[in-house]
């Protein structure tokens, strides 16, 4: 059979696989354990921490979408990240982006402090800084592209070649784009992780993750650690995520179309200073994004030329953008990174990372774009009324 397109893989995962009643949609297996047919004969599944049929369908579908040999579905994105770094030893070094997801930063830094491995955070878009870090022979290079909240883009294939030259593994957090818009393994990555909480489930009602590996040997190690650490996801969450996954491809396209309409609107607003989105020709990394992504995604940030009071009036006037963290759901969200997702960073660290106090981040949802724009218009009018 020819290799299927992503939309087909996503829709068809587990369809008509039921052996008992021929159910078209695979049933959910809410069981903690499974019977041994005969004394001494270990069945395919024995206990749901180690394996569960509902979770297996989701893991196989996500691995196929990413072009990996297999994957482990975990109880959140952070535990998927923790699984991959569980393969490291105390002498091993991780080179990670200085602007990686806050939880990733905290995990790497805290485990490095305990001596589980070493970590070096660098600006990976600075080729000299990256070369200097790679000269220290890391075991694992960690990428997150585009990054949060400034949508910085790095060249996965180029960094993969550099990592291969020193025998380092390359892992990519692909949460912001999903496998519909970027497939890191095809660009040379050894591991891909997702917070499936975001676009893959896509309905903001599950916290979950997945760790995918290119090689079968790594899949086996991740599976072993998933069971050992108790990092695997619940069957119910896997069921919901599988349901969300079926519409991932059209959702991503619709998210993108709405984001493009909002970008065009924001570009006409005099109060908007810099807009951060990889689709913009002036965005650093635009050319790389154009080459390695199949789309630009629906996460965007922008700075407003306003006082703190006006910023508050703007956000308070919105009714179709919920003020919330997280991203990737059907509903539009607005986030103020400085006081929300990135509040753990000091003022100075925020400044160094380029996170201005008037930076706002949008996760553009699937409402009608005209309604979203009308809502933004109300908010711009509100800030003008405010001194
Ligand atoms: C949310 C997120 C995570 C963490 O995932 P959880 O499901 O919240 O544990 C990791 N990386 C990125 C890029 C994220 O957005």
Coordinates of C-alpha atoms and ligand atoms in Angstrom, one line a residue:
X1 CA 0.0 0.0 0.0
X2 CA 1.2 3.5 -0.8
X3 CA 2.2 5.8 2.1
X4 CA -0.8 7.7 3.3
X5 CA -1.1 11.4 3.7
X6 CA -1.2 12.8 7.2
X7 CA -4.9 13.7 7.2
X8 CA -5.7 10.1 6.2
X9 CA -3.4 8.6 8.9
X10 CA -5.0 10.9 11.5
X11 CA -8.6 10.1 10.6
X12 CA -8.1 6.3 10.1
X13 CA -6.1 5.5 13.2
X14 CA -7.6 2.4 14.8
X15 CA -10.7 2.5 12.6
X16 CA -12.2 -1.0 12.1
X17 CA -9.6 -2.6 14.3
X18 CA -12.1 -4.1 16.8
X19 CA -12.0 -7.9 16.7
X20 CA -15.0 -8.6 19.0
X21 CA -17.9 -6.7 17.5
X22 CA -16.5 -5.0 14.4
X23 CA -17.0 -1.5 16.0
X24 CA -15.9 1.1 13.4
X25 CA -14.4 3.4 16.1
X26 CA -12.0 1.5 18.4
X27 CA -13.5 0.9 21.9
X28 CA -11.9 2.4 24.9
X29 CA -10.2 -0.2 27.2
X30 CA -10.8 1.1 30.8
X31 CA -9.0 -1.8 32.5
X32 CA -6.1 -1.8 34.9
X33 CA -5.2 -5.4 34.2
X34 CA -5.6 -8.3 31.8
X35 CA -6.0 -12.1 32.3
X36 CA -3.2 -14.6 31.6
X37 CA -4.8 -17.2 29.3
X38 CA -2.5 -19.9 30.6
X39 CA -0.2 -20.4 33.5
X40 CA 3.3 -18.9 32.7
X41 CA 2.2 -17.4 29.4
X42 CA 2.6 -13.6 29.5
X43 CA -0.1 -11.9 27.3
X44 CA 0.5 -8.9 25.0
X45 CA -1.0 -6.7 27.8
X46 CA -0.8 -7.6 31.4
X47 CA -1.1 -4.2 33.3
X48 CA -2.2 -0.8 31.9
X49 CA 0.8 1.1 33.3
X50 CA 3.0 -0.9 30.9
X51 CA 0.5 -1.2 28.0
X52 CA -3.1 -0.5 27.0
X53 CA -4.8 -1.0 23.6
X54 CA -6.4 2.4 23.5
X55 CA -3.1 4.1 24.3
X56 CA -1.3 1.9 21.7
X57 CA -3.6 3.0 18.9
X58 CA -2.8 6.6 19.7
X59 CA 1.0 6.0 20.1
X60 CA 1.1 4.2 16.7
X61 CA -0.8 6.9 14.9
X62 CA 1.4 9.7 16.3
X63 CA 4.6 7.7 15.5
X64 CA 3.4 7.2 12.0
X65 CA 2.5 10.9 11.5
X66 CA 6.0 11.8 12.8
X67 CA 7.8 9.1 10.8
X68 CA 9.1 7.4 13.9
X69 CA 9.5 3.7 14.8
X70 CA 7.1 4.1 17.7
X71 CA 6.2 6.2 20.7
X72 CA 5.1 6.4 24.3
X73 CA 1.9 8.2 25.2
X74 CA 2.5 10.0 28.5
X75 CA 0.3 11.6 31.2
X76 CA 1.6 15.1 30.1
X77 CA 4.1 16.8 27.9
X78 CA 6.6 17.2 30.7
X79 CA 6.7 13.5 31.4
X80 CA 7.4 12.8 27.7
X81 CA 10.4 15.2 28.0
X82 CA 11.4 13.6 31.3
X83 CA 11.4 10.2 29.6
X84 CA 13.8 11.2 26.9
X85 CA 16.3 12.7 29.4
X86 CA 16.0 9.5 31.5
X87 CA 18.2 7.9 28.8
X88 CA 21.1 10.2 29.9
X89 CA 23.9 9.5 32.5
X90 CA 25.5 11.9 34.9
X91 CA 28.4 12.7 32.5
X92 CA 26.1 13.5 29.6
X93 CA 25.5 17.1 28.5
X94 CA 22.3 18.6 27.1
X95 CA 22.5 21.7 24.9
X96 CA 19.1 23.4 25.1
X97 CA 17.7 26.7 23.8
X98 CA 17.8 29.6 26.3
X99 CA 14.2 30.3 25.4
X100 CA 12.8 26.8 25.7
X101 CA 9.4 26.1 27.4
X102 CA 9.6 27.2 31.0
X103 CA 8.8 23.7 32.3
X104 CA 11.5 22.2 30.2
X105 CA 14.0 24.8 31.5
X106 CA 13.0 24.0 35.1
X107 CA 13.2 20.2 34.6
X108 CA 16.7 20.3 32.9
X109 CA 18.1 22.8 35.4
X110 CA 16.7 21.0 38.5
X111 CA 17.8 17.5 37.4
X112 CA 21.2 18.9 36.3
X113 CA 21.6 20.4 39.8
X114 CA 21.0 16.9 41.3
X115 CA 23.7 15.5 39.0
X116 CA 21.5 13.5 36.7
X117 CA 23.1 15.1 33.7
X118 CA 24.7 18.4 32.7
X119 CA 22.9 21.2 30.8
X120 CA 23.9 24.3 28.8
X121 CA 21.3 26.8 27.7
X122 CA 22.3 28.8 24.6
X123 CA 20.8 31.0 22.0
X124 CA 20.7 28.4 19.2
X125 CA 20.0 31.0 16.5
X126 CA 23.4 32.5 17.3
X127 CA 25.6 30.1 15.2
X128 CA 28.8 31.0 17.1
X129 CA 27.2 30.4 20.5
X130 CA 25.8 27.1 19.2
X131 CA 29.2 26.0 17.8
X132 CA 30.9 26.7 21.1
X133 CA 28.3 24.7 23.0
X134 CA 28.6 21.8 20.5
X135 CA 32.4 21.8 21.0
X136 CA 31.7 20.5 24.5
X137 CA 30.4 17.3 22.9
X138 CA 26.8 17.1 24.2
X139 CA 25.0 13.7 24.2
X140 CA 21.7 15.4 23.5
X141 CA 20.8 18.6 21.5
X142 CA 17.3 19.8 22.4
X143 CA 15.4 22.1 20.0
X144 CA 12.1 23.9 20.2
X145 CA 11.1 25.6 16.9
X146 CA 9.2 27.9 16.6
X147 CA 9.9 29.0 20.2
X148 CA 7.6 30.5 22.7
X149 CA 6.6 33.4 22.8
X150 CA 8.7 35.1 20.1
X151 CA 8.4 32.3 17.5
X152 CA 12.2 32.1 16.9
X153 CA 13.0 29.5 14.3
X154 CA 16.1 27.4 14.0
X155 CA 17.3 25.2 11.2
X156 CA 16.6 21.6 12.2
X157 CA 18.4 19.9 9.3
X158 CA 21.6 22.1 9.8
X159 CA 21.7 21.5 13.5
X160 CA 21.0 17.8 13.0
X161 CA 24.1 17.6 10.7
X162 CA 26.2 19.3 13.4
X163 CA 24.8 16.9 16.1
X164 CA 25.5 13.8 13.9
X165 CA 29.1 14.9 13.4
X166 CA 29.7 14.7 17.1
X167 CA 27.5 11.6 17.7
X168 CA 24.9 13.6 19.6
X169 CA 21.1 12.8 19.7
X170 CA 18.7 15.4 18.4
X171 CA 15.3 15.9 20.1
X172 CA 12.7 18.4 18.9
X173 CA 9.7 19.7 20.8
X174 CA 7.2 19.9 18.0
X175 CA 4.2 21.1 20.0
X176 CA 3.8 24.5 18.3
X177 CA 3.3 23.1 14.8
X178 CA 2.1 19.5 15.2
X179 CA 3.2 16.8 12.6
X180 CA 0.8 18.4 10.1
X181 CA 3.1 21.4 9.7
X182 CA 6.6 20.0 10.6
X183 CA 8.1 16.5 10.8
X184 CA 11.5 16.8 12.6
X185 CA 12.5 13.1 12.0
X186 CA 12.5 13.7 8.3
X187 CA 14.9 16.6 8.9
X188 CA 17.3 14.4 11.0
X189 CA 15.9 14.3 14.5
X190 CA 16.2 11.2 16.7
X191 CA 13.3 12.1 19.0
X192 CA 10.2 14.2 18.8
X193 CA 8.1 15.2 21.8
X194 CA 4.7 16.9 22.0
X195 CA 2.5 18.3 24.6
X196 CA -0.6 16.7 23.1
X197 CA -2.5 18.9 25.5
X198 CA -2.1 21.5 22.7
X199 CA -2.9 21.1 19.0
X200 CA -3.0 17.3 18.8
X201 CA -5.9 16.9 21.3
X202 CA -6.9 20.4 20.3
X203 CA -10.0 20.8 22.6
X204 CA -8.4 22.0 25.8
X205 CA -9.8 19.1 27.8
X206 CA -6.8 16.8 28.2
X207 CA -3.3 17.2 29.6
X208 CA -1.1 14.6 27.9
X209 CA 2.1 14.1 25.9
X210 CA 4.0 11.7 23.6
X211 CA 7.7 10.9 23.2
X212 CA 8.5 9.4 19.7
X213 CA 11.8 7.9 18.6
X214 CA 13.2 7.3 15.2
X215 CA 14.9 4.0 16.1
X216 CA 13.3 0.9 17.5
X217 CA 16.0 0.5 20.1
X218 CA 15.1 4.0 21.5
X219 CA 11.4 3.1 21.4
X220 CA 12.1 0.1 23.6
X221 CA 14.2 2.2 26.0
X222 CA 11.5 4.9 26.2
X223 CA 8.8 2.2 26.7
X224 CA 10.8 0.6 29.5
X225 CA 11.3 4.0 31.3
X226 CA 7.6 4.9 30.7
X227 CA 6.6 1.8 32.7
X228 CA 9.4 2.1 35.2
X229 CA 8.6 5.8 36.0
X230 CA 4.9 5.5 35.7
X231 CA 4.8 8.2 33.1
X232 CA 2.2 6.6 30.8
X233 CA -1.2 8.3 30.0
X234 CA -4.6 7.1 31.0
X235 CA -6.8 5.2 28.5
X236 CA -9.5 7.8 28.8
X237 CA -7.1 10.6 27.9
X238 CA -5.8 8.5 25.0
X239 CA -9.4 8.0 23.8
X240 CA -10.1 11.8 23.9
X241 CA -6.8 12.6 22.2
X242 CA -7.5 10.0 19.5
X243 CA -10.8 11.7 18.9
X244 CA -9.1 15.1 18.7
X245 CA -6.4 13.7 16.4
X246 CA -8.9 12.7 13.7
X247 CA -9.5 16.4 12.8
X248 CA -6.0 17.6 13.3
X249 CA -5.2 18.2 9.6
X250 CA -8.2 20.4 8.8
X251 CA -8.0 22.1 12.2
X252 CA -4.4 23.2 11.6
X253 CA -5.3 24.6 8.2
X254 CA -8.3 26.5 9.7
X255 CA -6.2 27.8 12.6
X256 CA -3.7 29.0 10.1
X257 CA -6.2 30.8 7.9
X258 CA -7.6 32.6 10.9
X259 CA -4.1 33.6 12.0
X260 CA -3.4 35.0 8.6
X261 CA -6.5 37.1 8.7
X262 CA -5.6 38.4 12.1
X263 CA -2.0 39.2 11.1
X264 CA -3.3 41.2 8.1
X265 CA -5.5 43.2 10.5
X266 CA -2.8 43.7 13.1
X267 CA -0.4 45.0 10.5
X268 CA -2.8 48.0 9.9
X269 CA -3.0 49.0 13.5
X270 CA -0.9 52.0 14.4
X271 CA -0.7 50.8 18.1
X272 CA 1.0 47.6 17.0
X273 CA 4.8 47.7 17.1
X274 CA 6.6 44.4 16.3
X275 CA 4.6 41.4 15.2
X276 CA 6.2 38.0 15.7
X277 CA 5.1 35.3 13.3
X278 CA 7.2 33.1 11.0
X279 CA 5.0 33.9 7.9
X280 CA 6.2 37.5 7.9
X281 CA 9.1 38.1 5.4
X282 CA 10.8 40.4 8.0
X283 CA 10.6 37.8 10.8
X284 CA 14.0 36.4 11.6
X285 CA 14.0 32.8 10.5
X286 CA 11.2 33.3 7.9
X287 CA 13.3 31.7 5.2
X288 CA 14.2 28.7 7.3
X289 CA 10.5 28.3 8.3
X290 CA 9.5 28.5 4.7
X291 CA 11.9 25.7 3.9
X292 CA 11.3 23.3 6.8
X293 CA 7.7 23.8 7.7
X294 CA 4.5 23.0 5.7
X295 CA 2.8 26.1 7.2
X296 CA 3.4 28.8 9.7
X297 CA 1.1 27.9 12.5
X298 CA -1.4 29.9 14.4
X299 CA 0.6 31.1 17.4
X300 CA 1.6 34.8 17.1
X301 CA 2.8 37.6 19.4
X302 CA 2.8 41.3 19.1
X303 CA 4.0 44.3 21.1
X304 CA 1.6 47.2 21.7
X305 CA 2.8 50.9 21.9
X306 CA 0.7 51.6 25.0
X307 CA 0.8 52.3 28.8
X308 CA 0.1 49.5 31.3
X309 CA -3.4 50.9 31.9
X310 CA -4.2 50.8 28.1
X311 CA -2.8 47.3 27.8
X312 CA -5.2 46.2 30.6
X313 CA -8.1 48.0 28.9
X314 CA -7.3 46.3 25.6
X315 CA -7.2 42.8 27.2
X316 CA -10.3 43.4 29.4
X317 CA -12.3 44.6 26.3
X318 CA -11.9 41.3 24.5
X319 CA -14.7 38.7 24.7
X320 CA -13.7 36.1 22.1
X321 CA -10.1 35.7 23.3
X322 CA -9.9 34.1 26.8
X323 CA -7.1 35.4 29.0
X324 CA -5.4 32.1 29.6
X325 CA -2.2 30.1 29.3
X326 CA -1.9 27.0 27.2
X327 CA -2.6 27.0 23.5
X328 CA -3.7 25.0 20.5
X329 CA -7.4 24.6 21.4
X330 CA -10.4 25.4 19.2
X331 CA -11.0 28.5 21.3
X332 CA -8.9 31.6 20.9
X333 CA -6.7 32.6 23.8
X334 CA -4.7 35.7 24.7
X335 CA -1.8 35.6 27.1
X336 CA 0.4 38.3 28.6
X337 CA 3.7 36.3 28.8
X338 CA 5.3 38.8 31.2
X339 CA 2.7 38.3 34.0
X340 CA 1.6 34.8 33.0
X341 CA 3.6 32.1 31.2
X342 CA 7.0 33.7 31.8
X343 CA 6.4 35.4 35.2
X344 CA 8.9 33.1 36.9
X345 CA 11.7 35.0 34.9
X346 CA 13.1 38.1 36.5
X347 CA 12.5 41.5 34.8
X348 CA 16.1 41.3 33.6
X349 CA 15.8 37.8 32.3
X350 CA 12.6 38.8 30.5
X351 CA 14.3 41.8 29.0
X352 CA 17.3 39.6 27.8
X353 CA 14.9 37.1 26.3
X354 CA 13.1 40.0 24.4
X355 CA 9.8 39.7 26.4
X356 CA 8.6 43.2 26.6
X357 CA 5.9 44.2 29.2
X358 CA 3.5 45.1 26.4
X359 CA 4.0 41.8 24.5
X360 CA 0.8 39.8 24.0
X361 CA 0.6 36.2 22.6
X362 CA -2.4 34.9 20.7
X363 CA -3.4 31.3 20.2
X364 CA -5.8 31.8 17.3
X365 CA -8.7 29.4 17.5
X366 CA -11.4 28.3 15.1
X367 CA -14.1 30.9 15.7
X368 CA -15.1 32.9 12.5
X369 CA -12.2 35.2 11.6
X370 CA -14.5 38.2 11.1
X371 CA -15.9 37.9 14.6
X372 CA -12.3 37.6 16.0
X373 CA -11.3 40.7 14.1
X374 CA -14.4 42.6 15.2
X375 CA -13.5 41.7 18.8
X376 CA -10.0 43.0 18.4
X377 CA -11.4 46.2 16.9
X378 CA -13.5 46.7 20.1
X379 CA -10.3 46.2 22.2
X380 CA -8.3 48.8 20.1
X381 CA -11.1 51.3 20.5
X382 CA -11.2 50.7 24.2
X383 CA -7.5 51.4 24.6
X384 CA -7.9 54.7 22.7
X385 CA -10.6 55.8 25.2
X386 CA -8.2 55.1 28.1
X387 CA -5.6 57.8 29.1
Ligands
LIG1 C1 2.7 22.9 27.2 C2 4.1 22.6 26.6 C3 4.9 21.7 27.2 C4 4.5 20.9 28.5 O1 3.4 20.1 28.3 P1 2.3 19.7 29.4 O2 1.3 18.9 28.7 O3 1.8 21.0 29.9 O4 3.1 19.0 30.4 C5 6.1 21.4 26.6 N1 6.5 22.1 25.5 C6 5.8 23.0 25.0 C7 6.3 23.8 23.8 C8 4.5 23.4 25.5 O5 3.8 24.3 24.9

